mmCIF file of C-alpha atoms in Angstrom:
data_model
loop_
_atom_site.group_PDB
_atom_site.id
_atom_site.type_symbol
_atom_site.label_atom_id
_atom_site.label_comp_id
_atom_site.label_asym_id
_atom_site.label_seq_id
_atom_site.Cartn_x
_atom_site.Cartn_y
_atom_site.Cartn_z
ATOM 1 C CA MET A 1 -8.069 -27.702 -11.022
ATOM 2 C CA LYS A 2 -11.052 -25.069 -9.800
ATOM 3 C CA ILE A 3 -9.945 -21.530 -10.551
ATOM 4 C CA ILE A 4 -12.219 -18.422 -9.747
ATOM 5 C CA ILE A 5 -11.191 -15.425 -11.608
ATOM 6 C CA VAL A 6 -12.574 -12.332 -10.315
ATOM 7 C CA GLY A 7 -12.496 -9.352 -13.144
ATOM 8 C CA ALA A 8 -13.271 -12.027 -15.767
ATOM 9 C CA SER A 9 -15.016 -9.679 -17.955
ATOM 10 C CA GLY A 10 -12.030 -6.906 -18.215
ATOM 11 C CA THR A 11 -9.410 -7.092 -20.691
ATOM 12 C CA MET A 12 -7.209 -9.632 -18.772
ATOM 13 C CA GLY A 13 -9.714 -11.687 -17.478
ATOM 14 C CA THR A 14 -11.490 -12.205 -20.550
ATOM 15 C CA HIS A 15 -7.823 -13.637 -22.095
ATOM 16 C CA LEU A 16 -7.236 -16.008 -18.660
ATOM 17 C CA VAL A 17 -10.566 -17.075 -18.680
ATOM 18 C CA LYS A 18 -9.949 -18.647 -22.590
ATOM 19 C CA ALA A 19 -6.620 -19.601 -22.005
ATOM 20 C CA LEU A 20 -7.201 -21.542 -19.182
ATOM 21 C CA ARG A 21 -10.562 -22.823 -19.809
ATOM 22 C CA GLU A 22 -9.571 -25.396 -22.084
ATOM 23 C CA GLU A 23 -7.808 -27.378 -19.363
ATOM 24 C CA HIS A 24 -9.729 -26.085 -16.167
ATOM 25 C CA GLU A 25 -13.068 -25.703 -14.357
ATOM 26 C CA VAL A 26 -13.127 -22.030 -14.250
ATOM 27 C CA ILE A 27 -15.997 -19.905 -12.647
ATOM 28 C CA THR A 28 -15.947 -16.557 -13.717
ATOM 29 C CA VAL A 29 -17.055 -13.288 -11.595
ATOM 30 C CA ALA A 30 -17.426 -9.979 -12.226
ATOM 31 C CA SER A 31 -19.849 -6.952 -11.574
ATOM 32 C CA LYS A 32 -22.198 -8.130 -13.584
ATOM 33 C CA GLY A 33 -22.532 -10.485 -17.225
ATOM 34 C CA CYS A 34 -20.455 -13.451 -15.625
ATOM 35 C CA ASP A 35 -21.062 -16.964 -14.042
ATOM 36 C CA ILE A 36 -21.731 -14.677 -10.044
ATOM 37 C CA ASP A 37 -21.724 -10.856 -9.885
ATOM 38 C CA ALA A 38 -19.962 -9.710 -7.171
ATOM 39 C CA ASP A 39 -18.885 -6.756 -5.854
ATOM 40 C CA ILE A 40 -15.776 -6.995 -4.058
ATOM 41 C CA THR A 41 -16.199 -3.572 -2.182
ATOM 42 C CA SER A 42 -18.208 -4.953 -0.391
ATOM 43 C CA THR A 43 -17.246 -8.093 2.321
ATOM 44 C CA GLU A 44 -20.970 -9.190 2.234
ATOM 45 C CA SER A 45 -20.649 -9.531 -1.445
ATOM 46 C CA ILE A 46 -17.624 -11.641 -1.187
ATOM 47 C CA GLU A 47 -19.050 -13.856 1.337
ATOM 48 C CA ASN A 48 -21.893 -14.218 -0.993
ATOM 49 C CA LEU A 49 -19.526 -15.174 -3.897
ATOM 50 C CA PHE A 50 -17.606 -18.094 -1.916
ATOM 51 C CA ARG A 51 -20.821 -19.547 -0.472
ATOM 52 C CA GLN A 52 -22.117 -20.003 -4.154
ATOM 53 C CA THR A 53 -18.394 -21.191 -5.856
ATOM 54 C CA GLY A 54 -17.914 -23.383 -2.465
ATOM 55 C CA SER A 55 -14.186 -25.081 -1.927
ATOM 56 C CA PHE A 56 -11.892 -24.003 -4.846
ATOM 57 C CA ASP A 57 -7.892 -24.751 -5.742
ATOM 58 C CA ALA A 58 -7.154 -21.111 -7.083
ATOM 59 C CA LEU A 59 -8.076 -17.618 -7.162
ATOM 60 C CA ILE A 60 -7.187 -14.973 -9.774
ATOM 61 C CA SER A 61 -7.732 -11.280 -9.714
ATOM 62 C CA THR A 62 -7.654 -8.828 -12.282
ATOM 63 C CA ALA A 63 -10.086 -6.611 -10.316
ATOM 64 C CA GLY A 64 -8.280 -3.340 -9.419
ATOM 65 C CA PRO A 65 -10.398 0.145 -9.496
ATOM 66 C CA THR A 66 -8.647 2.892 -8.472
ATOM 67 C CA PHE A 67 -9.105 6.664 -9.108
ATOM 68 C CA VAL A 68 -7.681 8.128 -12.453
ATOM 69 C CA GLY A 69 -6.974 11.623 -12.908
ATOM 70 C CA PRO A 70 -5.532 14.839 -12.359
ATOM 71 C CA TRP A 71 -3.221 15.374 -8.790
ATOM 72 C CA SER A 72 -5.683 18.403 -8.253
ATOM 73 C CA LYS A 73 -8.327 16.010 -8.150
ATOM 74 C CA LEU A 74 -7.202 13.217 -5.712
ATOM 75 C CA ASN A 75 -8.432 13.797 -2.363
ATOM 76 C CA ASP A 76 -9.344 11.552 0.548
ATOM 77 C CA THR A 77 -12.943 11.119 -1.224
ATOM 78 C CA THR A 78 -11.691 10.207 -4.956
ATOM 79 C CA PHE A 79 -8.387 7.784 -3.235
ATOM 80 C CA ARG A 80 -11.231 6.146 -1.429
ATOM 81 C CA ASN A 81 -11.724 4.225 -5.050
ATOM 82 C CA GLY A 82 -7.995 2.157 -4.986
ATOM 83 C CA VAL A 83 -8.621 1.231 -0.880
ATOM 84 C CA GLU A 84 -11.780 -0.079 -1.493
ATOM 85 C CA GLY A 85 -11.240 -1.378 -4.628
ATOM 86 C CA LYS A 86 -7.836 -2.564 -6.006
ATOM 87 C CA MET A 87 -6.562 -2.477 -2.223
ATOM 88 C CA MET A 88 -9.259 -3.859 -0.115
ATOM 89 C CA GLY A 89 -11.158 -5.348 -2.277
ATOM 90 C CA GLN A 90 -8.216 -8.243 -3.180
ATOM 91 C CA ILE A 91 -7.124 -8.390 0.609
ATOM 92 C CA ASN A 92 -10.329 -9.210 1.343
ATOM 93 C CA LEU A 93 -10.971 -11.642 -1.266
ATOM 94 C CA VAL A 94 -7.776 -13.690 0.508
ATOM 95 C CA LEU A 95 -8.961 -12.851 3.973
ATOM 96 C CA ILE A 96 -12.253 -14.330 3.420
ATOM 97 C CA GLY A 97 -11.286 -16.552 0.967
ATOM 98 C CA GLN A 98 -9.159 -18.742 3.027
ATOM 99 C CA ASN A 99 -11.764 -20.107 4.931
ATOM 100 C CA TYR A 100 -13.112 -21.594 1.380
ATOM 101 C CA ILE A 101 -9.838 -22.289 -0.348
ATOM 102 C CA ASN A 102 -8.832 -26.070 -0.381
ATOM 103 C CA PRO A 103 -4.999 -26.922 1.377
ATOM 104 C CA LYS A 104 -2.325 -26.428 -1.043
ATOM 105 C CA GLY A 105 -4.441 -23.912 -3.298
ATOM 106 C CA SER A 106 -3.254 -20.083 -4.448
ATOM 107 C CA PHE A 107 -4.113 -16.716 -4.489
ATOM 108 C CA THR A 108 -2.963 -14.471 -7.165
ATOM 109 C CA LEU A 109 -3.772 -11.016 -6.770
ATOM 110 C CA ILE A 110 -2.935 -8.269 -9.430
ATOM 111 C CA THR A 111 -0.721 -4.949 -9.000
ATOM 112 C CA GLY A 112 1.682 -3.265 -11.851
ATOM 113 C CA ALA A 113 4.652 -1.596 -12.283
ATOM 114 C CA LEU A 114 3.153 1.583 -11.159
ATOM 115 C CA THR A 115 4.028 0.850 -7.492
ATOM 116 C CA TYR A 116 7.793 1.816 -8.383
ATOM 117 C CA GLU A 117 7.403 3.244 -11.990
ATOM 118 C CA PRO A 118 4.815 5.992 -11.346
ATOM 119 C CA GLN A 119 2.979 7.949 -14.294
ATOM 120 C CA VAL A 120 0.947 11.030 -13.931
ATOM 121 C CA ASN A 121 -2.459 10.782 -12.928
ATOM 122 C CA PHE A 122 -2.269 7.538 -11.134
ATOM 123 C CA ALA A 123 -0.718 7.814 -7.603
ATOM 124 C CA ASN A 124 -4.223 6.045 -6.318
ATOM 125 C CA ALA A 125 -2.852 3.259 -8.064
ATOM 126 C CA SER A 126 0.611 3.126 -7.029
ATOM 127 C CA ALA A 127 -0.511 3.347 -3.167
ATOM 128 C CA ALA A 128 -3.247 0.337 -4.251
ATOM 129 C CA ASN A 129 -0.278 -1.524 -5.730
ATOM 130 C CA GLY A 130 1.810 -1.102 -2.785
ATOM 131 C CA ALA A 131 -0.356 -2.461 -0.616
ATOM 132 C CA VAL A 132 -1.656 -5.463 -2.210
ATOM 133 C CA GLU A 133 2.156 -6.090 -2.652
ATOM 134 C CA GLY A 134 2.987 -5.755 0.925
ATOM 135 C CA PHE A 135 0.037 -7.493 2.079
ATOM 136 C CA VAL A 136 1.121 -10.548 -0.293
ATOM 137 C CA ARG A 137 4.874 -11.036 0.962
ATOM 138 C CA ALA A 138 3.364 -10.720 4.492
ATOM 139 C CA ALA A 139 0.051 -12.980 3.906
ATOM 140 C CA ALA A 140 3.037 -15.678 2.421
ATOM 141 C CA ILE A 141 4.086 -16.063 5.912
ATOM 142 C CA GLU A 142 0.796 -16.340 7.558
ATOM 143 C CA LEU A 143 -1.242 -18.642 5.670
ATOM 144 C CA GLU A 144 -1.452 -22.021 6.851
ATOM 145 C CA ASN A 145 -2.296 -25.745 4.791
ATOM 146 C CA GLY A 146 0.092 -25.195 2.348
ATOM 147 C CA ILE A 147 -1.651 -22.185 0.729
ATOM 148 C CA ARG A 148 0.106 -19.572 -1.847
ATOM 149 C CA ILE A 149 -0.468 -16.332 -2.430
ATOM 150 C CA ASN A 150 1.728 -14.108 -4.979
ATOM 151 C CA ALA A 151 0.585 -11.083 -7.292
ATOM 152 C CA VAL A 152 1.349 -10.498 -11.041
ATOM 153 C CA SER A 153 2.595 -6.969 -11.775
ATOM 154 C CA PRO A 154 2.553 -6.119 -15.329
ATOM 155 C CA THR A 155 3.393 -3.309 -17.025
ATOM 156 C CA VAL A 156 0.947 -1.204 -19.340
ATOM 157 C CA ILE A 157 -1.397 -4.253 -21.327
ATOM 158 C CA GLU A 158 -0.827 -5.078 -24.657
ATOM 159 C CA ASP A 159 -4.468 -5.154 -25.580
ATOM 160 C CA SER A 160 -5.496 -2.089 -23.761
ATOM 161 C CA PRO A 161 -3.679 0.627 -26.188
ATOM 162 C CA GLN A 162 -5.881 3.147 -25.096
ATOM 163 C CA TYR A 163 -3.704 3.524 -22.070
ATOM 164 C CA PHE A 164 -0.367 3.753 -23.998
ATOM 165 C CA PRO A 165 -0.161 7.623 -24.105
ATOM 166 C CA TYR A 166 -0.309 7.442 -20.226
ATOM 167 C CA PHE A 167 2.418 5.079 -20.336
ATOM 168 C CA PRO A 168 5.169 6.733 -21.701
ATOM 169 C CA GLY A 169 8.615 4.509 -22.285
ATOM 170 C CA GLU A 170 6.788 1.807 -20.967
ATOM 171 C CA ILE A 171 7.218 -1.676 -22.784
ATOM 172 C CA PRO A 172 3.695 -3.164 -22.921
ATOM 173 C CA THR A 173 2.937 -6.787 -21.510
ATOM 174 C CA THR A 174 2.326 -8.732 -23.899
ATOM 175 C CA MET A 175 -1.351 -11.282 -23.664
ATOM 176 C CA ARG A 176 1.229 -14.141 -23.631
ATOM 177 C CA GLN A 177 3.463 -12.829 -21.040
ATOM 178 C CA LEU A 178 0.474 -11.705 -18.876
ATOM 179 C CA GLU A 179 -1.059 -15.685 -18.590
ATOM 180 C CA PHE A 180 2.158 -16.995 -18.457
ATOM 181 C CA MET A 181 2.930 -14.354 -15.207
ATOM 182 C CA PHE A 182 -0.609 -16.000 -13.700
ATOM 183 C CA ARG A 183 0.663 -19.687 -14.594
ATOM 184 C CA LYS A 184 3.886 -19.281 -12.513
ATOM 185 C CA SER A 185 1.735 -18.334 -9.797
ATOM 186 C CA LEU A 186 -1.070 -20.850 -10.508
ATOM 187 C CA PHE A 187 1.016 -24.123 -11.254
ATOM 188 C CA GLY A 188 4.413 -23.026 -9.499
ATOM 189 C CA LYS A 189 5.771 -23.277 -6.109
ATOM 190 C CA ILE A 190 6.563 -19.670 -5.291
ATOM 191 C CA THR A 191 4.801 -17.839 -2.391
ATOM 192 C CA GLY A 192 5.037 -14.016 -1.519
ATOM 193 C CA HIS A 193 6.344 -13.393 -4.843
ATOM 194 C CA ILE A 194 5.857 -10.413 -7.289
ATOM 195 C CA ILE A 195 5.972 -12.009 -10.665
ATOM 196 C CA ARG A 196 7.383 -9.093 -13.123
ATOM 197 C CA PRO A 197 7.121 -9.603 -17.116
ATOM 198 C CA MET B 1 13.080 26.244 9.414
ATOM 199 C CA LYS B 2 9.648 25.927 10.655
ATOM 200 C CA ILE B 3 9.062 22.101 10.957
ATOM 201 C CA ILE B 4 6.119 20.430 11.983
ATOM 202 C CA ILE B 5 6.408 16.507 13.501
ATOM 203 C CA VAL B 6 3.231 14.631 13.713
ATOM 204 C CA GLY B 7 3.456 11.933 16.183
ATOM 205 C CA ALA B 8 5.516 14.056 18.250
ATOM 206 C CA SER B 9 5.118 12.112 21.483
ATOM 207 C CA GLY B 10 6.153 8.762 20.656
ATOM 208 C CA THR B 11 9.385 7.478 20.950
ATOM 209 C CA MET B 12 10.936 8.484 17.511
ATOM 210 C CA GLY B 13 8.797 11.988 17.476
ATOM 211 C CA THR B 14 10.609 12.665 21.138
ATOM 212 C CA HIS B 15 14.127 11.763 20.001
ATOM 213 C CA LEU B 16 13.415 14.057 16.685
ATOM 214 C CA VAL B 17 12.005 17.164 18.649
ATOM 215 C CA LYS B 18 14.739 17.294 20.869
ATOM 216 C CA ALA B 19 16.954 17.201 18.319
ATOM 217 C CA LEU B 20 15.231 19.536 15.987
ATOM 218 C CA ARG B 21 14.324 22.042 18.574
ATOM 219 C CA GLU B 22 17.884 23.533 18.534
ATOM 220 C CA GLU B 23 18.176 24.854 15.268
ATOM 221 C CA HIS B 24 14.865 25.426 14.037
ATOM 222 C CA GLU B 25 10.828 26.298 15.050
ATOM 223 C CA VAL B 26 9.082 22.784 16.022
ATOM 224 C CA ILE B 27 5.707 23.006 16.009
ATOM 225 C CA THR B 28 4.872 19.518 17.694
ATOM 226 C CA VAL B 29 1.558 17.503 16.754
ATOM 227 C CA ALA B 30 0.214 14.155 18.665
ATOM 228 C CA SER B 31 -3.115 12.758 19.531
ATOM 229 C CA LYS B 32 -3.005 14.801 22.994
ATOM 230 C CA GLY B 33 -0.495 16.814 24.982
ATOM 231 C CA CYS B 34 1.539 18.399 21.765
ATOM 232 C CA ASP B 35 1.541 22.124 20.775
ATOM 233 C CA ILE B 36 -1.128 21.017 18.713
ATOM 234 C CA ASP B 37 -3.464 18.149 19.023
ATOM 235 C CA ALA B 38 -4.560 16.195 15.948
ATOM 236 C CA ASP B 39 -6.497 13.078 14.907
ATOM 237 C CA ILE B 40 -4.720 12.222 11.585
ATOM 238 C CA THR B 41 -7.834 9.552 11.030
ATOM 239 C CA SER B 42 -9.983 12.776 10.516
ATOM 240 C CA THR B 43 -9.666 15.021 7.538
ATOM 241 C CA GLU B 44 -11.316 17.884 9.191
ATOM 242 C CA SER B 45 -8.893 17.827 12.025
ATOM 243 C CA ILE B 46 -6.247 17.517 9.339
ATOM 244 C CA GLU B 47 -7.304 20.640 8.304
ATOM 245 C CA ASN B 48 -7.669 22.676 11.218
ATOM 246 C CA LEU B 49 -4.134 21.384 12.202
ATOM 247 C CA PHE B 50 -2.831 23.405 8.987
ATOM 248 C CA ARG B 51 -5.385 25.992 9.721
ATOM 249 C CA GLN B 52 -3.157 26.482 13.478
ATOM 250 C CA THR B 53 0.082 26.226 12.040
ATOM 251 C CA GLY B 54 -0.439 28.135 8.770
ATOM 252 C CA SER B 55 2.329 27.607 6.447
ATOM 253 C CA PHE B 56 5.512 25.783 7.041
ATOM 254 C CA ASP B 57 8.635 24.323 5.753
ATOM 255 C CA ALA B 58 8.734 20.838 6.360
ATOM 256 C CA LEU B 59 6.220 18.000 7.915
ATOM 257 C CA ILE B 60 7.838 14.959 9.625
ATOM 258 C CA SER B 61 5.338 11.898 10.362
ATOM 259 C CA THR B 62 6.248 9.607 12.743
ATOM 260 C CA ALA B 63 2.738 8.685 13.035
ATOM 261 C CA GLY B 64 1.809 5.037 12.241
ATOM 262 C CA PRO B 65 -1.166 3.441 13.460
ATOM 263 C CA THR B 66 -1.883 -0.636 12.300
ATOM 264 C CA PHE B 67 -3.757 -3.487 13.959
ATOM 265 C CA VAL B 68 -0.988 -5.944 15.402
ATOM 266 C CA GLY B 69 -2.243 -9.327 16.271
ATOM 267 C CA PRO B 70 -2.651 -12.943 15.288
ATOM 268 C CA TRP B 71 -3.485 -13.493 11.282
ATOM 269 C CA SER B 72 -7.084 -14.989 12.361
ATOM 270 C CA LYS B 73 -7.524 -11.984 14.184
ATOM 271 C CA LEU B 74 -7.155 -10.047 10.924
ATOM 272 C CA ASN B 75 -10.320 -8.846 8.599
ATOM 273 C CA ASP B 76 -12.190 -6.132 7.427
ATOM 274 C CA THR B 77 -12.893 -4.003 10.568
ATOM 275 C CA THR B 78 -9.086 -4.211 12.243
ATOM 276 C CA PHE B 79 -7.160 -3.999 8.653
ATOM 277 C CA ARG B 80 -8.716 -0.466 8.812
ATOM 278 C CA ASN B 81 -7.146 0.402 11.727
ATOM 279 C CA GLY B 82 -3.504 0.653 9.109
ATOM 280 C CA VAL B 83 -5.651 1.736 6.282
ATOM 281 C CA GLU B 84 -7.068 4.889 8.517
ATOM 282 C CA GLY B 85 -4.029 5.559 10.703
ATOM 283 C CA LYS B 86 -0.956 4.613 9.085
ATOM 284 C CA MET B 87 -2.016 4.936 5.290
ATOM 285 C CA MET B 88 -4.593 7.555 4.860
ATOM 286 C CA GLY B 89 -3.550 9.292 7.897
ATOM 287 C CA GLN B 90 -0.346 10.089 6.549
ATOM 288 C CA ILE B 91 -1.611 10.501 2.785
ATOM 289 C CA ASN B 92 -4.378 12.676 3.828
ATOM 290 C CA LEU B 93 -1.502 14.937 5.442
ATOM 291 C CA VAL B 94 0.223 15.386 2.129
ATOM 292 C CA LEU B 95 -2.794 15.914 0.276
ATOM 293 C CA ILE B 96 -4.315 18.414 2.660
ATOM 294 C CA GLY B 97 -0.936 20.029 3.728
ATOM 295 C CA GLN B 98 0.362 20.667 0.117
ATOM 296 C CA ASN B 99 -2.009 23.571 0.506
ATOM 297 C CA TYR B 100 -0.311 24.747 3.306
ATOM 298 C CA ILE B 101 3.397 24.055 2.923
ATOM 299 C CA ASN B 102 5.834 26.833 1.480
ATOM 300 C CA PRO B 103 7.495 26.393 -2.096
ATOM 301 C CA LYS B 104 10.592 24.040 -1.649
ATOM 302 C CA GLY B 105 8.874 22.472 1.552
ATOM 303 C CA SER B 106 9.246 18.853 2.162
ATOM 304 C CA PHE B 107 7.089 16.438 3.628
ATOM 305 C CA THR B 108 8.796 12.808 5.330
ATOM 306 C CA LEU B 109 6.796 10.103 5.951
ATOM 307 C CA ILE B 110 7.142 6.737 7.762
ATOM 308 C CA THR B 111 6.918 3.420 7.049
ATOM 309 C CA GLY B 112 9.440 0.411 7.738
ATOM 310 C CA ALA B 113 11.332 -2.435 6.833
ATOM 311 C CA LEU B 114 7.728 -4.775 7.292
ATOM 312 C CA THR B 115 6.919 -3.518 4.127
ATOM 313 C CA TYR B 116 9.662 -5.975 2.444
ATOM 314 C CA GLU B 117 10.218 -8.113 5.348
ATOM 315 C CA PRO B 118 7.184 -9.388 6.602
ATOM 316 C CA GLN B 119 7.041 -10.658 10.620
ATOM 317 C CA VAL B 120 4.062 -12.597 11.732
ATOM 318 C CA ASN B 121 1.335 -10.417 13.276
ATOM 319 C CA PHE B 122 2.433 -7.561 11.172
ATOM 320 C CA ALA B 123 0.737 -8.095 7.836
ATOM 321 C CA ASN B 124 -1.418 -4.741 8.301
ATOM 322 C CA ALA B 125 1.658 -2.539 8.683
ATOM 323 C CA SER B 126 3.288 -4.181 5.355
ATOM 324 C CA ALA B 127 0.413 -3.048 3.643
ATOM 325 C CA ALA B 128 0.152 0.312 4.512
ATOM 326 C CA ASN B 129 3.857 0.733 4.473
ATOM 327 C CA GLY B 130 3.969 -0.506 0.798
ATOM 328 C CA ALA B 131 0.873 1.846 0.189
ATOM 329 C CA VAL B 132 2.529 5.148 1.651
ATOM 330 C CA GLU B 133 5.584 4.177 -0.177
ATOM 331 C CA GLY B 134 4.020 3.477 -3.451
ATOM 332 C CA PHE B 135 2.259 7.039 -2.680
ATOM 333 C CA VAL B 136 5.250 8.496 -1.829
ATOM 334 C CA ARG B 137 6.958 7.952 -5.158
ATOM 335 C CA ALA B 138 4.174 8.937 -7.215
ATOM 336 C CA ALA B 139 3.424 12.026 -5.621
ATOM 337 C CA ALA B 140 7.090 12.990 -6.045
ATOM 338 C CA ILE B 141 6.157 13.379 -9.398
ATOM 339 C CA GLU B 142 3.336 15.284 -9.201
ATOM 340 C CA LEU B 143 3.898 17.851 -6.311
ATOM 341 C CA GLU B 144 4.434 21.657 -7.779
ATOM 342 C CA ASN B 145 6.559 24.539 -6.595
ATOM 343 C CA GLY B 146 9.303 22.076 -5.713
ATOM 344 C CA ILE B 147 7.652 20.462 -2.672
ATOM 345 C CA ARG B 148 9.291 17.232 -1.956
ATOM 346 C CA ILE B 149 8.790 14.278 -0.389
ATOM 347 C CA ASN B 150 10.011 11.138 0.520
ATOM 348 C CA ALA B 151 9.718 7.882 3.093
ATOM 349 C CA VAL B 152 11.798 6.968 6.006
ATOM 350 C CA SER B 153 11.997 3.554 6.742
ATOM 351 C CA PRO B 154 13.842 1.912 9.749
ATOM 352 C CA THR B 155 14.012 -1.345 10.879
ATOM 353 C CA VAL B 156 12.544 -1.957 14.363
ATOM 354 C CA ILE B 157 13.664 0.786 16.727
ATOM 355 C CA GLU B 158 16.470 0.628 18.899
ATOM 356 C CA ASP B 159 14.605 2.828 22.138
ATOM 357 C CA SER B 160 11.431 0.176 21.430
ATOM 358 C CA PRO B 161 13.100 -3.076 22.596
ATOM 359 C CA GLN B 162 9.872 -4.609 24.045
ATOM 360 C CA TYR B 163 9.301 -5.140 19.933
ATOM 361 C CA PHE B 164 12.341 -7.265 19.870
ATOM 362 C CA PRO B 165 11.109 -10.316 20.076
ATOM 363 C CA TYR B 166 8.632 -10.035 17.537
ATOM 364 C CA PHE B 167 11.652 -8.947 14.990
ATOM 365 C CA PRO B 168 13.614 -11.726 14.839
ATOM 366 C CA GLY B 169 16.903 -11.260 12.820
ATOM 367 C CA GLU B 170 16.442 -7.349 12.683
ATOM 368 C CA ILE B 171 19.199 -5.451 13.331
ATOM 369 C CA PRO B 172 17.430 -2.446 15.177
ATOM 370 C CA THR B 173 17.960 1.264 13.550
ATOM 371 C CA THR B 174 19.913 3.500 16.324
ATOM 372 C CA MET B 175 18.308 7.005 17.152
ATOM 373 C CA ARG B 176 21.399 9.003 15.766
ATOM 374 C CA GLN B 177 20.634 6.362 12.418
ATOM 375 C CA LEU B 178 16.737 7.617 12.831
ATOM 376 C CA GLU B 179 17.350 11.336 12.955
ATOM 377 C CA PHE B 180 19.825 11.146 10.173
ATOM 378 C CA MET B 181 17.977 9.421 8.026
ATOM 379 C CA PHE B 182 15.325 12.140 8.473
ATOM 380 C CA ARG B 183 17.814 14.825 8.512
ATOM 381 C CA LYS B 184 18.993 13.661 4.590
ATOM 382 C CA SER B 185 15.246 13.861 3.799
ATOM 383 C CA LEU B 186 14.793 17.201 5.132
ATOM 384 C CA PHE B 187 18.210 19.338 4.306
ATOM 385 C CA GLY B 188 18.983 17.273 1.270
ATOM 386 C CA LYS B 189 17.135 17.648 -2.107
ATOM 387 C CA ILE B 190 16.191 14.133 -3.083
ATOM 388 C CA THR B 191 12.389 13.230 -3.634
ATOM 389 C CA GLY B 192 10.483 10.283 -3.801
ATOM 390 C CA HIS B 193 13.061 8.105 -2.233
ATOM 391 C CA ILE B 194 12.691 5.550 0.385
ATOM 392 C CA ILE B 195 15.631 6.417 3.107
ATOM 393 C CA ARG B 196 16.899 3.342 4.675
ATOM 394 C CA PRO B 197 19.311 2.760 7.711
#
């Protein structure tokens, strides 16, 4: 299977690349330092990405820039971090990528527990996650040729302990759980699901 | 209670203005033809709105422009209708309005069943709704001075029968149900809730 992993240099992406590369053709994408450099906040850069990959079987995204910081600093400008990054960045990967993906291919986007379990400093991520999850459910009934779409929604990630203090009471998602959530979307047949640990 | 109703000239807004005006001071807001003209896609226009209203006790929004149309026409440009309108328009009403609202005041935004029950042609609304609902839950734990925030999430509206063919199987929300959902947010004490019929 030819799998594109966007956000491949991050904590989640690095693990997924290693796990999936054993059995699949993996193309790594990040803002820099991977097989293909791409800026998901730019539709031109996304188009350019798919022109380079050509047709593919699955796209995984773990790319989710958002504004993290005190509520007093949240305004229209800072909110755009999540709107352009985690929200429209991932949505545009699908809206543009659908023209390149093979029949019966799949998109798997990243959201997170913040959709339903807010934490102080992360309102921008809660909104971006909610948007992506609403989009995933809607896109699942619109995409043709058997193309599927799901989102993976982990809690705070085991390998990102620096975030633990900001997620009191949240049981971390292990890297194995994370990997298996993506496997469920990639190799199962579900569509329109939000996959949780 | 001094209540601002944004989207006051629409189907939902007209009903709410009539119902609430009997016992409260209601300030109507719409793009044109109401007490105050405002464009919620402009932060400048929103600031100008609150400078005119001064302090207030509650803000209700029924304003939700989104792109409605075939999936083949959905792209970054058309998607912005919902991003700037129903999503950021309503979010900015809160981020800016929090500087003008009285302690123990409330914000009540509009979402809709499309968040969880997608229909063909409405993916943009599903995403915008999801964003607003994620934001509402997050804002509820950040807003200070006892300020509350909720969203009302109706199905297709009884008085908008022109939409019925696009919502097969969806039992319409009556105007009375809609009004009472807003009353629950306005006069109850809940915060961070998505209120459904």
